[in-house]
Amino acid sequence: MLETMTAIGLMSGTSMDGVDVALIETDGEGYVKRGAAMEFPYMPDFRRRLAASLEDAKAIKQRSERPGSLGDIEREITDLHADAVKRFLSANWLKAEEIGVVGFHGQTVIHRPDQGYTVQIGDGLSLAKQIGIPVVFDMRANDMVHGGQGAPLVPAYHAALARGLYWDQFPVVFVNIGGISNLTYIGADGEIVAFDSGPGNTLIDQWVEAEAGIPFDAGGAIASEGVVISSLAERYLSHAFFTDEKRRSLDRNDFRPPESHEIGLHDGARTLAHVSAAAILKSARHLPVKPRTYIICGGGRLNRAIVGDLDRMAGEEGAKVVIAEDLGFNGAGMEAEAWAYLAVRSLKDLPLTYPGTTGVRASVSGGVLVHP
């Protein structure tokens, strides 16, 4: 059995804005010592080409296929991750031989749980050779082989972090507001339930990029000048996803932004921010017990419109909303930390997913290990 190990996690999420890198020391179980974390944004040209490549990804039928531009994009994204690791090591006075493993998420280009496949582009072997460190990648696939949705995977890490919280904060829900938002419920008895909760930042990002030519609504500044158009909000919130008793993971294409003629820039951003917040509360109705505490992580925690609406609506239900940093966590780097943690669990053949998190038939490990 492994003792503690220093690990690096790499995450590029559905927002496609860059690579998050985080360092932890962990035994893959209850011990976690958090280290440095950094963000390495993609250049605008690459981000545009990456977004465009998602159209090519729609043609994928087998996980190994890389139609159209995807092969070239995969090589570029691997190189960008390698560069991010090297820059991270240099900035933190670390050497490759001090790192036991790197957990590599890759970039999700298509996620079809109902059809039993998911594709994260990124060449794990090439990355390992470039950085000189063992790499664990493709951590979602084995879950799907065993009947799971392939997401979310972060709950195992949330459960480890929750061990340091006070009893009167439970039940706790970690809310990761990334491109797609997801919830991890942790009961006072340690019960874990997790699922995607709806659109997070992706609709807002797509909307402001299409209408204003900027990649995201920083701090909710655009939304702050608009009002919620209830008819549009209800169109999203009446989606069958929220009422279906079977929880499922989402692809970024499951919800689409409004058409330009439907609404103005500011009202659109404000309405979509409200949808992101309301979706969390609506999905939380599927949890075993009403939460006492919502811990907000991910890029959406910086959008004042989302957090303000969530705080108000949760307060009406007797719950408290807390930003991750207020509890000493890293709200930006938590997913990258989780991928480092999961990589160590993979090396120990410990479960990455559970029936209560992905719907997998039985708890399973996963991931592919490659050496330099």
Short mmCIF file of C-alpha atoms in Angstrom, two decimals:
data_model
loop_
_atom_site.label_atom_id
_atom_site.label_comp_id
_atom_site.label_asym_id
_atom_site.label_seq_id
_atom_site.Cartn_x
_atom_site.Cartn_y
_atom_site.Cartn_z
CA MET A 1 0.00 0.00 0.00
CA LEU A 2 1.16 3.51 -0.78
CA GLU A 3 1.89 5.98 1.95
CA THR A 4 1.45 9.69 1.24
CA MET A 5 2.42 10.96 -2.18
CA THR A 6 2.92 14.39 -3.71
CA ALA A 7 0.64 14.67 -6.73
CA ILE A 8 -0.32 17.28 -9.31
CA GLY A 9 -3.79 17.58 -10.81
CA LEU A 10 -4.59 19.12 -14.19
CA MET A 11 -8.07 20.30 -15.09
CA SER A 12 -9.49 21.95 -18.19
CA GLY A 13 -13.25 22.09 -17.80
CA THR A 14 -16.28 22.80 -19.96
CA SER A 15 -15.56 26.53 -19.85
CA MET A 16 -12.43 25.82 -21.93
CA ASP A 17 -10.65 28.87 -20.55
CA GLY A 18 -7.33 27.28 -19.65
CA VAL A 19 -5.48 24.75 -17.52
CA ASP A 20 -5.79 24.69 -13.71
CA VAL A 21 -2.81 23.10 -11.95
CA ALA A 22 -2.78 22.17 -8.26
CA LEU A 23 -0.43 20.33 -5.90
CA ILE A 24 -1.42 18.18 -2.94
CA GLU A 25 0.15 15.63 -0.63
CA THR A 26 -2.24 12.78 0.12
CA ASP A 27 -2.63 9.12 0.93
CA GLY A 28 -5.66 9.00 -1.35
CA GLU A 29 -7.90 8.53 1.66
CA GLY A 30 -8.40 10.82 4.66
CA TYR A 31 -5.14 12.77 4.60
CA VAL A 32 -4.92 15.81 2.30
CA LYS A 33 -2.37 18.59 2.56
CA ARG A 34 -3.09 21.26 -0.03
CA GLY A 35 -0.25 23.05 -1.81
CA ALA A 36 0.17 25.64 -4.54
CA ALA A 37 -2.32 26.16 -7.36
CA MET A 38 -2.04 28.18 -10.55
CA GLU A 39 -4.12 28.95 -13.64
CA PHE A 40 -2.73 29.04 -17.18
CA PRO A 41 -5.26 30.68 -19.55
CA TYR A 42 -5.57 29.61 -23.16
CA MET A 43 -4.80 32.20 -25.80
CA PRO A 44 -7.97 33.54 -27.48
CA ASP A 45 -7.10 32.02 -30.87
CA PHE A 46 -6.64 28.53 -29.40
CA ARG A 47 -9.79 28.86 -27.34
CA ARG A 48 -11.77 29.73 -30.48
CA ARG A 49 -10.33 26.78 -32.39
CA LEU A 50 -10.99 24.46 -29.46
CA ALA A 51 -14.61 25.61 -29.28
CA ALA A 52 -14.97 25.12 -33.04
CA SER A 53 -13.58 21.60 -32.78
CA LEU A 54 -16.59 20.58 -30.68
CA GLU A 55 -18.59 20.50 -33.90
CA ASP A 56 -16.16 17.90 -35.28
CA ALA A 57 -16.52 15.93 -32.04
CA LYS A 58 -20.22 15.39 -32.71
CA ALA A 59 -19.22 12.89 -35.41
CA ILE A 60 -17.40 10.61 -32.92
CA LYS A 61 -18.87 7.11 -32.70
CA GLN A 62 -15.85 5.30 -31.21
CA ARG A 63 -13.79 6.81 -28.38
CA SER A 64 -10.54 6.57 -30.35
CA GLU A 65 -11.86 8.60 -33.30
CA ARG A 66 -10.52 12.14 -33.85
CA PRO A 67 -12.47 13.52 -36.82
CA GLY A 68 -11.72 16.83 -38.49
CA SER A 69 -9.49 19.14 -36.47
CA LEU A 70 -9.58 17.06 -33.27
CA GLY A 71 -6.28 15.25 -33.87
CA ASP A 72 -4.37 18.52 -34.20
CA ILE A 73 -6.25 20.07 -31.27
CA GLU A 74 -5.42 17.03 -29.10
CA ARG A 75 -1.70 17.41 -29.80
CA GLU A 76 -1.86 21.13 -29.00
CA ILE A 77 -3.81 20.64 -25.79
CA THR A 78 -1.36 17.99 -24.63
CA ASP A 79 1.56 20.33 -25.30
CA LEU A 80 -0.20 23.17 -23.47
CA HIS A 81 -0.72 20.94 -20.42
CA ALA A 82 2.94 19.89 -20.52
CA ASP A 83 4.00 23.53 -20.68
CA ALA A 84 1.69 24.36 -17.75
CA VAL A 85 3.26 21.62 -15.61
CA LYS A 86 6.79 22.80 -16.42
CA ARG A 87 5.93 26.41 -15.63
CA PHE A 88 4.17 25.37 -12.42
CA LEU A 89 7.18 23.35 -11.25
CA SER A 90 9.55 26.22 -12.05
CA ALA A 91 7.37 28.83 -10.31
CA ASN A 92 7.20 26.70 -7.16
CA TRP A 93 10.86 25.59 -7.08
CA LEU A 94 9.92 21.96 -7.62
CA LYS A 95 11.62 19.18 -9.60
CA ALA A 96 9.84 16.51 -11.62
CA GLU A 97 11.33 13.73 -9.49
CA GLU A 98 9.61 15.20 -6.41
CA ILE A 99 6.17 14.49 -7.93
CA GLY A 100 4.81 10.96 -7.64
CA VAL A 101 2.01 11.21 -10.18
CA VAL A 102 0.03 13.64 -12.31
CA GLY A 103 -3.75 13.31 -12.66
CA PHE A 104 -4.69 14.45 -16.17
CA HIS A 105 -8.33 15.19 -16.93
CA GLY A 106 -7.96 16.27 -20.55
CA GLN A 107 -10.58 18.31 -22.39
CA THR A 108 -14.07 16.89 -22.65
CA VAL A 109 -15.29 17.24 -26.23
CA ILE A 110 -18.32 14.96 -26.06
CA HIS A 111 -20.15 13.28 -23.18
CA ARG A 112 -22.91 10.82 -24.05
CA PRO A 113 -23.69 8.80 -20.90
CA ASP A 114 -26.92 7.39 -22.33
CA GLN A 115 -24.87 5.92 -25.17
CA GLY A 116 -22.12 4.76 -22.81
CA TYR A 117 -19.20 6.85 -23.93
CA THR A 118 -17.30 10.01 -23.08
CA VAL A 119 -14.25 11.54 -24.77
CA GLN A 120 -11.60 13.69 -23.11
CA ILE A 121 -8.88 14.59 -25.61
CA GLY A 122 -5.28 14.67 -24.41
CA ASP A 123 -2.47 12.16 -24.94
CA GLY A 124 -1.46 10.83 -21.51
CA LEU A 125 1.67 9.04 -22.76
CA SER A 126 2.93 12.08 -24.64
CA LEU A 127 2.33 14.22 -21.54
CA ALA A 128 4.24 11.78 -19.32
CA LYS A 129 7.20 11.78 -21.70
CA GLN A 130 7.27 15.58 -21.92
CA ILE A 131 7.16 16.20 -18.16
CA GLY A 132 9.07 13.12 -16.95
CA ILE A 133 6.38 12.14 -14.42
CA PRO A 134 3.94 9.17 -14.37
CA VAL A 135 0.46 10.18 -15.51
CA VAL A 136 -2.98 8.76 -14.71
CA PHE A 137 -5.62 9.76 -17.27
CA ASP A 138 -8.97 8.64 -18.73
CA MET A 139 -10.53 8.29 -15.27
CA ARG A 140 -14.18 8.43 -16.38
CA ALA A 141 -14.32 5.50 -18.79
CA ASN A 142 -14.29 2.57 -16.35
CA ASP A 143 -17.25 4.01 -14.49
CA MET A 144 -19.26 3.98 -17.73
CA VAL A 145 -18.20 0.40 -18.48
CA HIS A 146 -19.85 -0.54 -15.18
CA GLY A 147 -23.08 1.32 -15.83
CA GLY A 148 -22.24 4.76 -14.44
CA GLN A 149 -22.74 8.21 -15.93
CA GLY A 150 -18.99 8.95 -15.94
CA ALA A 151 -19.58 12.06 -13.83
CA PRO A 152 -19.21 13.62 -11.38
CA LEU A 153 -15.85 12.31 -10.12
CA VAL A 154 -14.95 15.08 -7.66
CA PRO A 155 -17.24 13.84 -4.81
CA ALA A 156 -14.60 11.44 -3.46
CA TYR A 157 -12.37 14.48 -2.86
CA HIS A 158 -15.21 16.57 -1.44
CA ALA A 159 -15.83 13.80 1.10
CA ALA A 160 -12.18 13.97 2.19
CA LEU A 161 -12.38 17.76 2.62
CA ALA A 162 -15.66 17.51 4.55
CA ARG A 163 -13.94 15.58 7.33
CA GLY A 164 -12.59 18.89 8.64
CA LEU A 165 -15.99 20.59 8.93
CA TYR A 166 -18.07 21.03 12.09
CA TRP A 167 -21.02 18.73 12.77
CA ASP A 168 -23.55 21.56 12.83
CA GLN A 169 -22.75 22.41 9.18
CA PHE A 170 -24.17 19.08 7.96
CA PRO A 171 -25.76 18.07 5.71
CA VAL A 172 -23.24 19.88 3.50
CA VAL A 173 -23.42 20.33 -0.25
CA PHE A 174 -20.34 21.25 -2.25
CA VAL A 175 -21.51 23.15 -5.34
CA ASN A 176 -19.05 23.32 -8.20
CA ILE A 177 -20.21 26.01 -10.62
CA GLY A 178 -18.11 25.31 -13.69
CA GLY A 179 -19.43 25.15 -17.24
CA ILE A 180 -21.88 22.58 -15.91
CA SER A 181 -22.71 22.77 -12.20
CA ASN A 182 -22.68 19.71 -9.95
CA LEU A 183 -23.58 18.96 -6.35
CA THR A 184 -21.95 16.71 -3.78
CA TYR A 185 -24.14 16.00 -0.76
CA ILE A 186 -22.43 14.72 2.38
CA GLY A 187 -24.71 13.72 5.23
CA ALA A 188 -23.90 13.79 8.92
CA ASP A 189 -23.50 10.01 8.71
CA GLY A 190 -21.03 10.29 5.81
CA GLU A 191 -23.55 9.39 3.10
CA ILE A 192 -22.43 10.71 -0.33
CA VAL A 193 -24.84 11.61 -3.11
CA ALA A 194 -23.77 13.58 -6.18
CA PHE A 195 -25.05 14.60 -9.58
CA ASP A 196 -24.95 17.36 -12.16
CA SER A 197 -27.38 20.12 -11.25
CA GLY A 198 -27.72 22.05 -14.51
CA PRO A 199 -26.00 24.76 -16.55
CA GLY A 200 -23.38 26.71 -14.62
CA ASN A 201 -21.28 29.21 -16.55
CA THR A 202 -21.49 27.68 -20.01
CA LEU A 203 -24.69 29.42 -21.14
CA ILE A 204 -23.49 32.76 -19.79
CA ASP A 205 -20.08 32.36 -21.44
CA GLN A 206 -21.61 31.42 -24.79
CA TRP A 207 -24.08 34.29 -24.55
CA VAL A 208 -21.63 37.10 -23.76
CA GLU A 209 -19.09 35.81 -26.28
CA ALA A 210 -21.69 35.77 -29.04
CA GLU A 211 -23.23 39.13 -28.13
CA ALA A 212 -20.24 41.10 -26.81
CA GLY A 213 -17.16 39.24 -28.06
CA ILE A 214 -15.80 38.57 -24.56
CA PRO A 215 -15.20 35.09 -23.11
CA PHE A 216 -17.10 35.44 -19.81
CA ASP A 217 -19.02 37.87 -17.59
CA ALA A 218 -16.31 38.81 -15.09
CA GLY A 219 -17.81 39.07 -11.62
CA GLY A 220 -21.31 39.22 -13.08
CA ALA A 221 -20.73 42.81 -14.20
CA ILE A 222 -22.89 42.51 -17.32
CA ALA A 223 -25.63 40.68 -15.42
CA SER A 224 -25.65 43.42 -12.79
CA GLU A 225 -27.05 45.84 -15.39
CA GLY A 226 -29.89 43.57 -16.43
CA VAL A 227 -33.11 42.11 -15.04
CA VAL A 228 -34.43 38.56 -14.95
CA ILE A 229 -36.88 37.83 -17.75
CA SER A 230 -39.06 35.26 -16.04
CA SER A 231 -40.51 33.71 -19.21
CA LEU A 232 -37.03 32.88 -20.52
CA ALA A 233 -35.84 31.64 -17.13
CA GLU A 234 -38.87 29.35 -16.86
CA ARG A 235 -38.18 27.93 -20.29
CA TYR A 236 -34.88 26.60 -18.99
CA LEU A 237 -36.11 25.61 -15.53
CA SER A 238 -39.05 23.62 -16.92
CA HIS A 239 -36.62 21.30 -18.73
CA ALA A 240 -37.33 17.63 -18.04
CA PHE A 241 -33.83 17.27 -16.58
CA PHE A 242 -35.01 18.90 -13.34
CA THR A 243 -38.06 16.72 -12.77
CA ASP A 244 -36.73 13.36 -13.97
CA GLU A 245 -36.20 11.13 -10.93
CA LYS A 246 -33.17 9.55 -12.57
CA ARG A 247 -30.23 11.90 -12.18
CA ARG A 248 -27.92 12.03 -15.19
CA SER A 249 -24.76 13.86 -16.19
CA LEU A 250 -24.93 16.67 -18.71
CA ASP A 251 -23.14 17.61 -21.90
CA ARG A 252 -22.60 21.29 -22.66
CA ASN A 253 -24.98 20.91 -25.62
CA ASP A 254 -27.93 19.78 -23.49
CA PHE A 255 -28.82 23.44 -22.86
CA ARG A 256 -28.34 26.11 -25.51
CA PRO A 257 -28.10 29.92 -25.12
CA PRO A 258 -30.94 32.15 -26.30
CA GLU A 259 -31.14 33.46 -29.86
CA SER A 260 -29.87 37.03 -30.35
CA HIS A 261 -33.31 38.39 -31.19
CA GLU A 262 -34.92 37.04 -28.02
CA ILE A 263 -33.30 39.27 -25.39
CA GLY A 264 -30.74 42.01 -24.87
CA LEU A 265 -27.16 41.46 -23.71
CA HIS A 266 -27.59 42.53 -20.08
CA ASP A 267 -30.99 40.96 -19.47
CA GLY A 268 -29.72 37.76 -21.10
CA ALA A 269 -26.70 37.58 -18.79
CA ARG A 270 -28.86 38.35 -15.75
CA THR A 271 -31.48 35.77 -16.66
CA LEU A 272 -28.93 33.05 -17.34
CA ALA A 273 -27.20 33.81 -14.01
CA HIS A 274 -30.56 33.37 -12.29
CA VAL A 275 -31.07 30.08 -14.13
CA SER A 276 -27.68 28.85 -12.89
CA ALA A 277 -28.63 29.60 -9.28
CA ALA A 278 -32.21 28.34 -9.49
CA ALA A 279 -31.04 25.12 -11.18
CA ILE A 280 -28.91 24.31 -8.14
CA LEU A 281 -31.83 24.67 -5.73
CA LYS A 282 -34.20 22.85 -8.06
CA SER A 283 -31.82 19.90 -8.39
CA ALA A 284 -31.15 19.90 -4.63
CA ARG A 285 -34.76 18.71 -4.15
CA HIS A 286 -33.53 15.29 -5.24
CA LEU A 287 -31.15 15.06 -2.26
CA PRO A 288 -31.92 12.77 0.72
CA VAL A 289 -32.17 15.61 3.26
CA LYS A 290 -32.45 19.37 2.84
CA PRO A 291 -28.91 20.85 3.15
CA ARG A 292 -27.82 23.19 5.93
CA THR A 293 -24.73 24.50 4.14
CA TYR A 294 -23.86 25.12 0.49
CA ILE A 295 -20.11 25.51 -0.18
CA ILE A 296 -19.59 27.26 -3.52
CA CYS A 297 -16.59 26.36 -5.69
CA GLY A 298 -15.59 26.86 -9.31
CA GLY A 299 -15.54 29.96 -11.47
CA GLY A 300 -19.21 30.73 -10.85
CA ARG A 301 -18.47 31.57 -7.22
CA LEU A 302 -17.10 34.90 -8.54
CA ASN A 303 -20.32 35.83 -10.35
CA ARG A 304 -22.15 38.07 -7.89
CA ALA A 305 -25.49 37.61 -9.63
CA ILE A 306 -25.36 33.81 -9.34
CA VAL A 307 -24.19 33.80 -5.74
CA GLY A 308 -26.62 36.54 -4.72
CA ASP A 309 -29.60 34.66 -6.10
CA LEU A 310 -28.39 31.38 -4.62
CA ASP A 311 -27.87 33.00 -1.20
CA ARG A 312 -31.37 34.48 -1.22
CA MET A 313 -33.13 31.32 -2.38
CA ALA A 314 -31.17 29.01 -0.08
CA GLY A 315 -31.82 31.37 2.84
CA GLU A 316 -35.57 31.04 2.20
CA GLU A 317 -35.09 27.30 2.79
CA GLY A 318 -33.09 27.80 5.99
CA ALA A 319 -29.67 27.05 4.47
CA LYS A 320 -26.44 29.05 4.46
CA VAL A 321 -24.29 29.76 1.40
CA VAL A 322 -20.52 29.96 1.94
CA ILE A 323 -17.78 30.66 -0.59
CA ALA A 324 -15.08 27.96 -0.50
CA GLU A 325 -12.33 30.39 0.48
CA ASP A 326 -14.26 31.40 3.60
CA LEU A 327 -13.65 27.86 4.89
CA GLY A 328 -9.99 27.82 3.88
CA PHE A 329 -10.53 25.89 0.64
CA ASN A 330 -9.37 26.83 -2.85
CA GLY A 331 -12.52 27.43 -4.85
CA ALA A 332 -10.65 27.87 -8.12
CA GLY A 333 -8.23 24.96 -7.80
CA MET A 334 -10.47 22.40 -6.11
CA GLU A 335 -11.17 20.37 -9.25
CA ALA A 336 -7.47 20.24 -10.12
CA GLU A 337 -6.74 19.18 -6.53
CA ALA A 338 -9.38 16.50 -6.93
CA TRP A 339 -7.69 15.10 -10.03
CA ALA A 340 -4.43 14.80 -8.10
CA TYR A 341 -6.29 13.03 -5.29
CA LEU A 342 -8.08 10.70 -7.70
CA ALA A 343 -4.79 9.82 -9.41
CA VAL A 344 -3.40 8.58 -6.09
CA ARG A 345 -6.62 6.65 -5.43
CA SER A 346 -6.26 5.09 -8.86
CA LEU A 347 -2.72 3.94 -8.04
CA LYS A 348 -4.09 2.30 -4.87
CA ASP A 349 -7.03 0.78 -6.78
CA LEU A 350 -9.46 2.62 -4.51
CA PRO A 351 -12.92 3.60 -5.76
CA LEU A 352 -13.25 6.81 -7.77
CA THR A 353 -17.01 6.55 -8.14
CA TYR A 354 -19.92 5.12 -6.19
CA PRO A 355 -23.55 4.13 -6.88
CA GLY A 356 -24.68 7.31 -5.14
CA THR A 357 -22.48 9.59 -7.24
CA THR A 358 -22.62 8.30 -10.82
CA GLY A 359 -25.17 5.50 -10.68
CA VAL A 360 -22.45 2.90 -11.26
CA ARG A 361 -23.55 -0.63 -10.32
CA ALA A 362 -20.85 -0.95 -7.64
CA SER A 363 -18.01 1.28 -6.46
CA VAL A 364 -15.15 1.14 -8.96
CA SER A 365 -11.66 2.53 -9.49
CA GLY A 366 -10.43 3.65 -12.89
CA GLY A 367 -7.82 5.50 -14.87
CA VAL A 368 -4.92 4.51 -17.10
CA LEU A 369 -1.37 4.75 -15.75
CA VAL A 370 1.49 5.57 -18.12
CA HIS A 371 5.17 6.13 -17.37
CA PRO A 372 7.61 8.49 -19.10
#
